[in-house]
Amino acid sequence: MLFKDFSVYLQKIEKTTLRLEITDLLSQLFSKLSPTEGKLASYLLLGQLAPNYQGIEFNLATKTMIKVVSRAYNLPEEEVKKKYKEIGDLGEVVWQVAEGKETEGKLSIEEVYRHLYKVAKEEGEGSVERKQYLMAELLKQLDPLSSKYVVRIPLGKLRLGFSQLTILDALSWRLVGDKSWRPLLEKAYNVRSDIGIIVEMILNHLQKKEKLEVLKELLAKMTVQSGIPIRPALASRLPSFEEIIAKLPQAGVEPKYDGLRTQIHAWREKGRKKDSLFSKETDVKVKIFSRNLEDLTPMFPEIKESAIELVERSNLQGVILDSESISFDPQTGRFYPFQETIKRKRKYNVAELRRQRPVRTYVFDILYFDGEDLLTQPLSKRRSYLNKILAKPVGCLNLTPQHLVKDKKEMETLFEEYVSAGLEGIMVKKIDSVYQAGARNFNWVKFKPSALTSVEDTFDLVVLGWYQGKGKRNKFGIGAFLVGVYNPRDDNYLTVSKIGTGLTDDQWRELHKRCLEIKAPHKPANYVVPKELACDFWTEPSLVVEIKADEITRSPLHTSGYALRFPRLVRFRDDKLPTQATTPEEMKEMMEG
Ligand code: AMP
């Protein structure tokens, strides 16, 4: 398919806010694409070139893109800048300035993709200039509408208002004419974390006109693979120990550490070595992924070394571990708060940070052991593997303690013990549960001290936009902001609170700065916001904030149906994606108990 024709779909999708219409358009689009085109198009539709874990970044700032536009269309930079200031979206600017330019737009989706890939891959000295040149050359070959979308992709601003889940819905429509295959497709996506592969597979199946049974088998065979992240299992909440025990009568209680989620893959590509204990050189590969499936490997050399040691020492073929890593003071052994651990993500100064603030990794699950996929094994069995290989700590890798409890009293005692030792709370896990990648359900329940003090609890909410401050508030350029929950069912954001107090001056300043970075030219299509709450400025769904509140109430105004009393900002949750924010179901659960 020509990119020009693809852009017509992008435009239609951009114009609608109706989920069904978007799904229908995507389904129509997929009916016209070859499997390879479908794969590449699915990345482009999400404004990417590859799944997150491959870490392909454009590193092309708006400033540079303004230069690209001026070069491609022979316009003074000042003029492009001025137009950008007026319109607030470089895509629209390009569409306007390219209007009437005689370009046939002969490039295919694949050619545009490869071109963008080249731009992203330029690295090192002089790469900014080379990126500029390549982008400008690409724009020159595109028709105005295609240019509008192509310019937005490297800026991370394609804003079509849907996520992978809607793509899965569209595939299900293509297969059976309704959404009923989404759970099956989602399951496969959760272990592969690569939407392109799933799209390619389904289009392949449709092309071959095979029976659905064949596809079902293929999907079921998609098991974990070393080096490819699995979407992490997530925890739900319940308001009291009684309710936890009622829902999880056979429970394992673990401490909840306030660090960073780390999924550790360590494996040998060529299989087990016979003389591994004696060889100096290791052939063990390690990858560490965050909860958002970003590659964290360079940031945690001590975890990498320990994982190699573990595989070498037990002479394994490979393991995938799920864990929490938390930095500590090497002098006192005390854990640092989350904000310190996350500093490692800045990528520079890792050696220094490692010395001053090393991490300890608490392994709480194992998803793959020596060639065997453990996702469908019960937790008790998975723990037995862990007990074997981590009976003693290996480097910074420690086994997370787990106690089997049968009554409320035991659970309460453990909770108090952990909290007084400075930990965040407890994680209660159903011991016969499988590992449900990507799912938030009652296999895991988290419980923090805040849950005990009235209904006060914290929520991870997405910043949707902000309101201009009046009077005193104006000094930060922001008077209040609107936050919402993520609704996975319809792949959209619903409002829960307009927050105008509960922030320190520094927090207001930082919030304003962050909001400016993600400012959207108009309300994103997947925000469901009542007219009364329309923001003065909108933001892309990107920033997750942890909000504490005294109470959840029902709300006729907010589109989630819930509101928060006395909300205040606890911290910015840079480790969470907007699609990992609190859901309306969780709000319901917490309110009704
Ligand atoms: P939350 O971020 O509040 O939704 O809590 C879930 C997170 O707690 C997980 O994503 C892990 O990063 C973290 N965590 C800490 N300790 C544990 C544990 N023992 N088991 C599972 N997750 C844990």
XYZ file of C-alpha atoms and ligand atoms in Angstrom:
616
model
C 0.000 0.000 0.000
C 1.192 3.498 -0.714
C 1.837 5.625 2.336
C -0.462 8.182 0.751
C -3.398 5.789 1.034
C -2.365 4.793 4.537
C -2.500 8.490 5.513
C -6.124 8.687 4.426
C -6.876 6.047 7.061
C -4.824 7.944 9.627
C -6.845 11.056 8.869
C -10.165 9.253 9.212
C -9.033 7.717 12.507
C -7.859 11.079 13.784
C -11.198 12.647 12.983
C -13.322 10.302 15.025
C -13.554 9.770 18.752
C -15.851 6.784 18.451
C -14.105 3.609 19.533
C -16.198 1.399 17.281
C -15.457 3.547 14.283
C -11.708 3.459 14.988
C -11.847 -0.325 15.341
C -13.798 -0.571 12.104
C -11.322 1.659 10.253
C -8.382 -0.370 11.528
C -10.097 -3.574 10.532
C -10.724 -2.188 7.019
C -7.114 -1.059 6.816
C -5.796 -4.494 7.813
C -7.960 -6.107 5.123
C -5.882 -4.235 2.541
C -2.412 -4.956 3.909
C -0.001 -7.822 3.397
C 1.288 -9.469 6.589
C 4.581 -7.546 6.434
C 2.854 -4.259 5.718
C 0.459 -4.957 8.561
C 3.361 -5.475 10.938
C 5.078 -2.216 9.990
C 1.799 -0.284 9.838
C 0.893 -1.406 13.355
C 4.108 0.092 14.734
C 3.555 3.302 12.782
C -0.060 3.553 13.937
C 1.253 3.646 17.499
C 3.893 6.209 16.549
C 6.728 3.682 16.879
C 9.131 1.696 14.756
C 9.404 -1.358 16.968
C 8.163 -2.670 20.304
C 9.268 -0.648 23.347
C 11.794 -3.197 24.517
C 13.940 -2.693 21.432
C 14.568 0.838 22.655
C 14.524 2.523 19.250
C 14.350 6.249 19.807
C 14.383 9.055 17.287
C 16.149 11.626 19.469
C 14.786 14.374 17.252
C 13.652 17.444 19.149
C 11.010 19.909 17.962
C 13.771 22.467 17.406
C 15.510 20.136 14.953
C 12.265 19.234 13.239
C 11.597 22.956 12.639
C 14.933 23.049 10.799
C 13.914 19.962 8.811
C 10.658 21.594 7.753
C 12.386 24.814 6.744
C 14.880 22.819 4.678
C 12.335 20.545 3.014
C 9.989 23.350 1.970
C 12.537 26.112 1.432
C 11.111 28.363 4.099
C 12.898 30.621 6.563
C 13.213 28.908 9.950
C 11.606 31.909 11.656
C 8.483 31.494 9.584
C 8.130 27.817 10.505
C 8.715 28.688 14.160
C 6.059 31.376 14.044
C 3.499 29.078 12.480
C 4.332 26.382 15.013
C 3.751 28.854 17.848
C 0.371 29.758 16.383
C -0.830 26.238 15.651
C 1.005 24.180 18.280
C 1.423 21.126 16.041
C 4.196 20.733 13.508
C 2.143 18.162 11.622
C -0.533 20.765 10.884
C 2.137 23.320 9.985
C 3.659 20.957 7.435
C 0.269 20.118 6.011
C -0.358 23.803 5.435
C 3.017 24.666 3.969
C 3.104 21.558 1.767
C -0.383 22.243 0.388
C -0.264 22.694 -3.338
C 3.291 21.339 -3.640
C 3.528 19.007 -6.585
C 4.559 15.681 -5.098
C 3.134 12.444 -6.281
C 3.602 10.576 -3.049
C 4.806 7.340 -4.580
C 6.441 5.853 -1.490
C 4.979 2.710 0.002
C 4.382 2.142 3.727
C 7.438 -0.084 3.743
C 9.668 2.534 2.116
C 8.594 5.259 4.524
C 9.120 2.876 7.419
C 12.652 2.011 6.284
C 13.453 5.649 5.795
C 12.276 6.532 9.299
C 14.236 3.587 10.645
C 17.393 4.986 9.093
C 16.710 8.354 10.705
C 16.322 6.743 14.125
C 19.432 4.629 13.722
C 21.765 7.564 13.017
C 23.964 7.886 16.064
C 27.130 9.572 17.243
C 28.950 12.642 16.052
C 27.134 14.655 13.405
C 24.041 12.457 13.711
C 21.706 15.420 14.296
C 22.687 16.876 10.918
C 22.354 13.516 9.205
C 18.942 12.965 10.776
C 17.885 16.419 9.592
C 19.040 15.719 6.080
C 17.340 12.319 5.875
C 14.068 13.628 7.290
C 14.026 16.559 4.868
C 14.706 14.209 1.957
C 11.815 12.027 3.081
C 9.410 14.960 3.334
C 10.309 16.115 -0.153
C 9.026 12.833 -1.527
C 5.712 12.879 0.310
C 2.299 14.363 -0.423
C 1.013 16.949 2.095
C -1.219 14.604 4.103
C 1.486 11.959 4.480
C 3.973 14.625 5.578
C 1.618 15.738 8.308
C 1.702 12.286 9.914
C 5.317 11.465 9.157
C 6.505 14.637 10.910
C 4.583 13.766 14.037
C 6.028 10.272 14.435
C 9.622 11.153 15.437
C 8.231 13.805 17.794
C 6.143 11.167 19.570
C 2.998 13.122 18.729
C 1.013 11.014 16.325
C -1.923 11.128 18.729
C -4.429 8.851 17.102
C -5.976 8.078 20.466
C -5.813 4.327 20.802
C -3.411 1.695 22.093
C -2.443 -1.873 21.237
C -5.718 -3.092 22.704
C -7.783 -1.449 19.960
C -5.517 -3.045 17.362
C -6.239 -6.422 18.964
C -9.971 -5.664 18.789
C -9.633 -4.812 15.104
C -7.835 -8.108 14.471
C -10.585 -9.968 16.274
C -13.132 -8.215 14.034
C -11.199 -9.327 10.984
C -11.164 -12.900 12.237
C -14.677 -13.422 13.545
C -16.572 -10.160 13.048
C -16.685 -9.247 16.749
C -14.463 -8.686 19.810
C -14.672 -12.252 21.076
C -11.106 -13.188 20.092
C -9.501 -10.304 21.927
C -8.745 -12.295 25.126
C -6.926 -14.971 23.125
C -4.970 -12.399 21.143
C -4.233 -10.406 24.264
C -2.813 -13.480 25.939
C -0.376 -13.983 23.082
C 0.491 -10.288 23.070
C 1.181 -10.395 26.799
C 3.943 -12.959 26.437
C 5.478 -11.462 23.288
C 4.956 -7.733 23.946
C 5.154 -7.095 20.208
C 2.004 -5.966 18.431
C 3.704 -6.213 15.018
C 4.294 -9.940 15.384
C 0.679 -10.562 16.328
C -0.671 -8.504 13.403
C 1.649 -10.282 10.994
C 0.579 -13.655 12.301
C -3.145 -12.932 11.985
C -2.823 -11.453 8.491
C -0.798 -14.473 7.488
C -3.517 -16.730 8.773
C -6.204 -14.779 6.902
C -4.163 -14.831 3.727
C -3.801 -18.598 3.894
C -7.511 -18.987 4.682
C -6.752 -21.540 7.381
C -9.263 -22.797 9.926
C -9.614 -20.853 13.174
C -8.633 -23.966 15.090
C -5.184 -23.860 13.491
C -4.715 -20.285 14.606
C -5.914 -21.093 18.109
C -3.209 -23.714 18.374
C -0.565 -21.376 17.044
C -1.536 -18.696 19.542
C -1.519 -21.156 22.399
C 2.004 -22.187 21.423
C 3.325 -18.675 21.859
C 5.368 -19.206 24.967
C 7.962 -17.093 26.692
C 11.279 -16.455 24.995
C 14.568 -15.396 26.511
C 15.363 -11.796 25.671
C 11.746 -10.872 24.907
C 9.952 -9.258 27.846
C 6.703 -10.614 29.221
C 4.127 -8.041 30.262
C 4.278 -8.120 34.065
C 1.468 -9.388 36.252
C -0.072 -6.598 38.315
C -1.702 -6.416 41.711
C -5.206 -5.394 42.768
C -6.261 -3.922 46.064
C -8.724 -4.842 48.745
C -9.675 -2.588 51.637
C -9.164 -4.948 54.618
C -7.419 -8.089 55.857
C -10.834 -9.798 56.162
C -11.538 -9.266 52.520
C -8.102 -10.447 51.494
C -8.466 -13.677 53.451
C -11.967 -14.197 52.069
C -10.753 -13.823 48.507
C -7.412 -15.613 48.927
C -7.882 -18.361 51.507
C -4.623 -20.053 50.445
C -2.276 -17.138 50.488
C 1.431 -16.466 50.497
C 2.369 -13.170 52.122
C 5.456 -11.312 50.909
C 6.940 -7.967 51.854
C 6.259 -5.201 49.343
C 9.426 -3.340 48.433
C 9.255 0.185 47.113
C 11.764 -0.058 44.298
C 11.730 -0.706 40.569
C 10.205 -3.733 38.913
C 12.948 -5.704 37.185
C 12.325 -8.671 34.891
C 15.617 -10.469 34.488
C 16.361 -12.735 31.529
C 19.612 -14.707 31.666
C 20.320 -17.405 29.106
C 22.862 -19.180 26.978
C 22.287 -18.995 23.277
C 24.166 -22.171 22.531
C 22.757 -24.337 25.283
C 24.356 -25.619 28.453
C 28.107 -25.775 28.815
C 29.625 -28.919 30.242
C 32.644 -27.285 31.759
C 30.997 -24.031 32.728
C 32.545 -24.025 36.200
C 36.011 -23.988 34.751
C 35.701 -21.641 31.840
C 36.571 -18.000 32.469
C 34.582 -16.483 29.679
C 30.835 -16.532 30.007
C 28.440 -16.944 27.144
C 25.471 -15.992 29.315
C 23.378 -13.149 27.946
C 21.378 -10.915 30.249
C 18.536 -8.486 29.649
C 16.729 -6.557 32.346
C 13.343 -5.008 31.609
C 11.249 -2.452 33.483
C 7.552 -2.763 34.111
C 7.024 -0.743 30.924
C 9.234 -3.220 29.082
C 12.062 -0.771 28.560
C 15.541 -2.230 28.484
C 17.239 -1.379 31.797
C 20.290 -3.615 31.321
C 22.953 -0.876 31.128
C 21.603 0.745 34.283
C 22.066 -2.220 36.587
C 25.476 -3.815 36.020
C 25.349 -5.493 39.434
C 22.135 -7.324 38.503
C 23.664 -8.417 35.226
C 26.759 -9.794 36.947
C 24.683 -11.598 39.559
C 22.378 -13.127 36.945
C 25.399 -14.456 35.056
C 26.744 -15.899 38.290
C 23.418 -17.574 39.004
C 23.255 -19.260 35.609
C 26.906 -20.278 35.735
C 26.805 -21.521 39.294
C 23.712 -23.695 38.845
C 24.879 -24.565 35.333
C 21.545 -23.612 33.828
C 20.471 -23.107 30.276
C 18.445 -20.052 31.239
C 15.984 -18.359 33.611
C 13.498 -15.490 33.593
C 12.988 -13.912 36.993
C 10.481 -11.337 38.183
C 11.767 -9.089 40.928
C 11.875 -5.721 42.630
C 15.194 -3.863 42.848
C 15.768 -1.286 45.510
C 18.792 0.834 46.272
C 20.290 0.919 49.747
C 22.915 2.702 51.770
C 25.953 0.369 51.814
C 27.012 1.747 55.204
C 23.788 1.226 57.123
C 22.014 -1.257 54.867
C 18.881 0.894 54.945
C 16.743 1.075 51.829
C 16.452 4.341 49.994
C 13.083 5.653 48.869
C 11.901 4.914 45.348
C 13.038 8.333 44.072
C 16.655 7.310 44.688
C 16.402 3.953 42.931
C 14.847 5.536 39.879
C 17.879 7.828 39.496
C 19.621 4.917 37.826
C 17.282 5.396 34.904
C 19.099 8.568 33.960
C 21.693 6.343 32.341
C 24.752 8.407 33.162
C 27.005 8.053 36.167
C 25.961 4.454 36.654
C 29.343 3.354 38.047
C 29.298 6.108 40.654
C 25.685 5.457 41.622
C 26.432 1.772 41.882
C 29.140 2.490 44.441
C 27.116 4.951 46.479
C 23.707 3.389 46.117
C 23.960 -0.249 45.089
C 20.760 -2.187 44.535
C 19.491 -5.323 46.133
C 17.127 -7.348 44.004
C 14.304 -9.295 45.616
C 13.238 -12.098 43.334
C 9.617 -13.061 43.882
C 8.771 -15.105 40.796
C 10.252 -17.261 38.073
C 8.651 -17.487 34.641
C 11.078 -19.727 32.816
C 13.525 -22.314 34.078
C 15.996 -24.264 32.015
C 13.912 -24.615 28.868
C 10.580 -24.839 30.663
C 7.872 -22.170 30.424
C 6.489 -21.794 33.967
C 3.654 -19.333 33.320
C 0.962 -21.967 33.654
C 2.486 -23.624 36.724
C 1.004 -22.732 40.116
C 2.860 -20.164 42.187
C 3.743 -22.808 44.803
C 5.605 -24.802 42.140
C 7.313 -21.711 40.744
C 8.462 -20.825 44.245
C 9.958 -24.294 44.654
C 12.281 -23.582 41.708
C 13.248 -20.292 43.302
C 13.927 -21.970 46.631
C 16.344 -24.247 44.853
C 18.393 -21.714 42.942
C 18.250 -18.864 45.434
C 18.462 -20.739 48.732
C 21.402 -18.409 49.385
C 21.754 -14.960 47.841
C 23.727 -14.846 44.591
C 25.443 -11.484 44.286
C 22.676 -8.919 44.674
C 19.920 -11.446 43.991
C 17.903 -12.418 47.046
C 14.854 -14.568 47.465
C 11.797 -12.602 48.602
C 10.521 -14.268 51.781
C 7.051 -15.758 51.555
C 4.900 -16.979 54.432
C 1.859 -19.112 53.974
C -0.929 -17.740 56.141
C -4.354 -19.069 56.892
C -5.889 -16.444 59.097
C -6.249 -12.749 59.481
C -4.158 -12.573 62.638
C -1.071 -14.065 60.984
C -1.415 -11.712 58.064
C -1.794 -8.712 60.315
C 1.299 -9.641 62.334
C 3.419 -9.987 59.214
C 2.105 -6.715 57.860
C 3.024 -4.883 61.059
C 6.465 -6.462 61.079
C 7.240 -5.393 57.547
C 5.854 -1.914 57.905
C 7.803 -1.272 61.070
C 10.930 -2.460 59.244
C 10.312 0.427 56.836
C 8.784 -1.530 53.953
C 5.860 -0.373 51.867
C 3.350 -3.032 52.939
C 2.573 -6.576 51.872
C 1.780 -8.478 48.699
C -0.612 -11.352 49.181
C -0.599 -13.991 46.482
C -2.871 -16.908 45.689
C -0.505 -19.829 45.925
C -2.211 -21.973 43.329
C -2.429 -19.186 40.756
C -0.751 -19.174 37.347
C 1.341 -16.173 36.234
C -1.088 -14.061 34.249
C 1.088 -11.839 32.120
C -0.240 -8.291 31.761
C -3.248 -8.949 33.971
C -4.381 -7.107 37.068
C -6.565 -9.434 39.085
C -6.908 -10.978 42.512
C -4.069 -13.457 42.110
C -1.970 -10.724 43.701
C -3.309 -8.215 46.210
C -1.298 -5.321 47.587
C -1.937 -3.842 50.976
C -0.307 -0.682 52.283
C -0.620 1.098 55.647
C -2.596 3.911 54.021
C -5.410 1.415 53.469
C -5.866 1.184 57.249
C -6.277 4.881 57.951
C -9.871 5.559 56.919
C -10.245 5.137 53.182
C -7.117 7.101 52.486
C -5.307 5.452 49.653
C -3.246 6.277 46.622
C -4.172 6.132 42.961
C -2.020 6.264 39.862
C -3.768 8.761 37.618
C -3.066 10.230 34.225
C -2.752 13.996 33.804
C -5.237 14.981 31.086
C -4.728 18.741 31.003
C -4.522 21.891 33.069
C -6.269 25.158 33.860
C -4.707 28.595 33.792
C -4.081 29.872 37.293
C -5.688 33.081 38.465
C -4.119 35.503 40.955
C -1.656 33.865 43.288
C -1.788 30.548 41.479
C -0.766 32.145 38.239
C 2.777 32.454 39.475
C 3.323 28.815 38.503
C 1.384 29.156 35.240
C -1.016 26.481 36.396
C -3.997 26.790 38.698
C -5.394 23.287 38.659
C -5.117 20.090 36.659
C -7.394 17.323 35.549
C -6.608 13.663 36.170
C -8.231 10.465 35.024
C -8.209 6.683 35.161
C -7.462 4.372 32.246
C -10.360 2.267 31.060
C -8.906 -0.803 29.278
C -12.327 -1.977 28.101
C -12.758 0.960 25.738
C -9.104 1.977 25.605
C -9.869 5.512 26.848
C -9.379 7.887 29.804
C -12.169 8.906 32.187
C -12.008 11.813 34.610
C -11.862 11.457 38.426
C -10.558 14.713 39.809
C -9.759 18.337 39.147
C -6.942 19.122 41.543
C -6.184 22.688 42.614
C -4.539 22.203 46.028
C -2.348 19.663 47.771
C 0.888 20.469 45.934
C 3.993 22.197 47.209
C 5.341 25.173 45.238
C 8.071 22.957 43.831
C 5.559 20.344 42.777
C 3.456 22.995 40.971
C 6.545 24.241 39.164
C 7.596 20.770 38.145
C 4.086 19.827 37.084
C 3.843 22.921 34.900
C 7.177 22.166 33.285
C 6.202 18.578 32.592
C 2.779 19.582 31.255
C 4.354 22.002 28.797
C 6.521 19.203 27.451
C 3.500 17.065 26.649
C 1.061 19.797 25.661
C -1.433 18.706 23.004
C -2.960 21.138 20.494
C -6.476 19.938 21.323
C -8.259 17.394 23.466
C -6.907 13.923 22.626
C -9.546 11.725 21.034
C -9.552 9.109 23.774
C -10.329 11.493 26.657
C -13.911 11.421 27.832
C -14.303 14.739 29.643
C -17.544 16.525 30.567
C -17.942 20.006 29.092
C -17.823 21.607 32.543
C -14.303 20.277 33.064
C -12.814 21.258 29.699
C -9.185 22.222 30.299
C -7.531 25.427 29.131
C -4.640 23.276 27.902
C -4.603 19.590 27.116
C -1.764 17.123 27.553
C -0.969 13.907 25.698
C -1.677 10.787 27.788
C 1.826 10.358 29.148
C 2.298 11.631 32.690
C 1.214 9.396 35.586
C 0.929 10.913 39.054
C 0.373 9.175 42.347
C -2.503 10.908 44.104
C -3.511 10.386 47.695
C -7.100 11.045 48.735
C -9.225 10.721 51.842
C -12.194 9.165 50.205
C -13.739 7.982 46.957
C -17.241 9.237 46.320
C -19.720 8.634 43.543
C -19.810 11.481 41.082
C -22.445 12.464 38.569
C -19.955 14.860 36.978
C -16.826 12.789 36.430
C -16.977 10.398 33.506
C -15.464 7.543 35.551
C -18.470 7.870 37.865
C -16.132 8.498 40.821
C -14.483 11.488 42.437
C -11.785 11.944 45.083
C -12.041 13.930 48.304
C -8.999 15.970 49.339
C -6.669 14.774 46.613
C -2.952 15.605 46.878
C 0.096 14.793 44.837
C 2.425 12.172 46.317
C 4.897 11.807 43.432
C 5.402 11.534 39.709
C 5.285 7.915 38.589
C 7.804 7.881 35.775
C 7.929 4.110 35.945
C 4.308 3.751 34.860
C 2.716 4.034 31.451
C -0.657 5.776 31.227
C -2.193 2.433 30.300
C -0.964 1.109 33.668
C -2.890 3.713 35.638
C -5.664 2.853 38.084
C -8.754 1.498 36.317
C -12.466 2.235 36.905
C -12.863 -1.362 38.181
C -10.248 -0.751 40.844
C -12.017 2.436 41.908
C -15.232 0.466 42.197
C -13.550 -2.290 44.173
C -11.990 0.198 46.558
C -15.186 2.099 47.064
C -17.454 -0.855 47.562
C -14.892 -2.955 49.343
P 1.866 -0.878 42.622
O 3.024 -0.262 41.867
O 1.479 -0.113 43.830
O 0.721 -1.227 41.692
O 2.353 -2.285 43.200
C 2.781 -3.344 42.399
C 4.296 -3.327 42.318
O 4.879 -3.657 43.556
C 4.868 -4.346 41.383
O 4.819 -3.896 40.047
C 6.301 -4.477 41.875
O 7.110 -3.517 41.212
C 6.221 -4.072 43.336
N 6.543 -5.139 44.309
C 7.236 -4.959 45.451
N 7.337 -6.088 46.143
C 6.701 -7.052 45.433
C 6.449 -8.448 45.654
N 6.873 -9.081 46.742
N 5.740 -9.099 44.703
C 5.297 -8.452 43.583
N 5.503 -7.146 43.349
C 6.194 -6.443 44.260
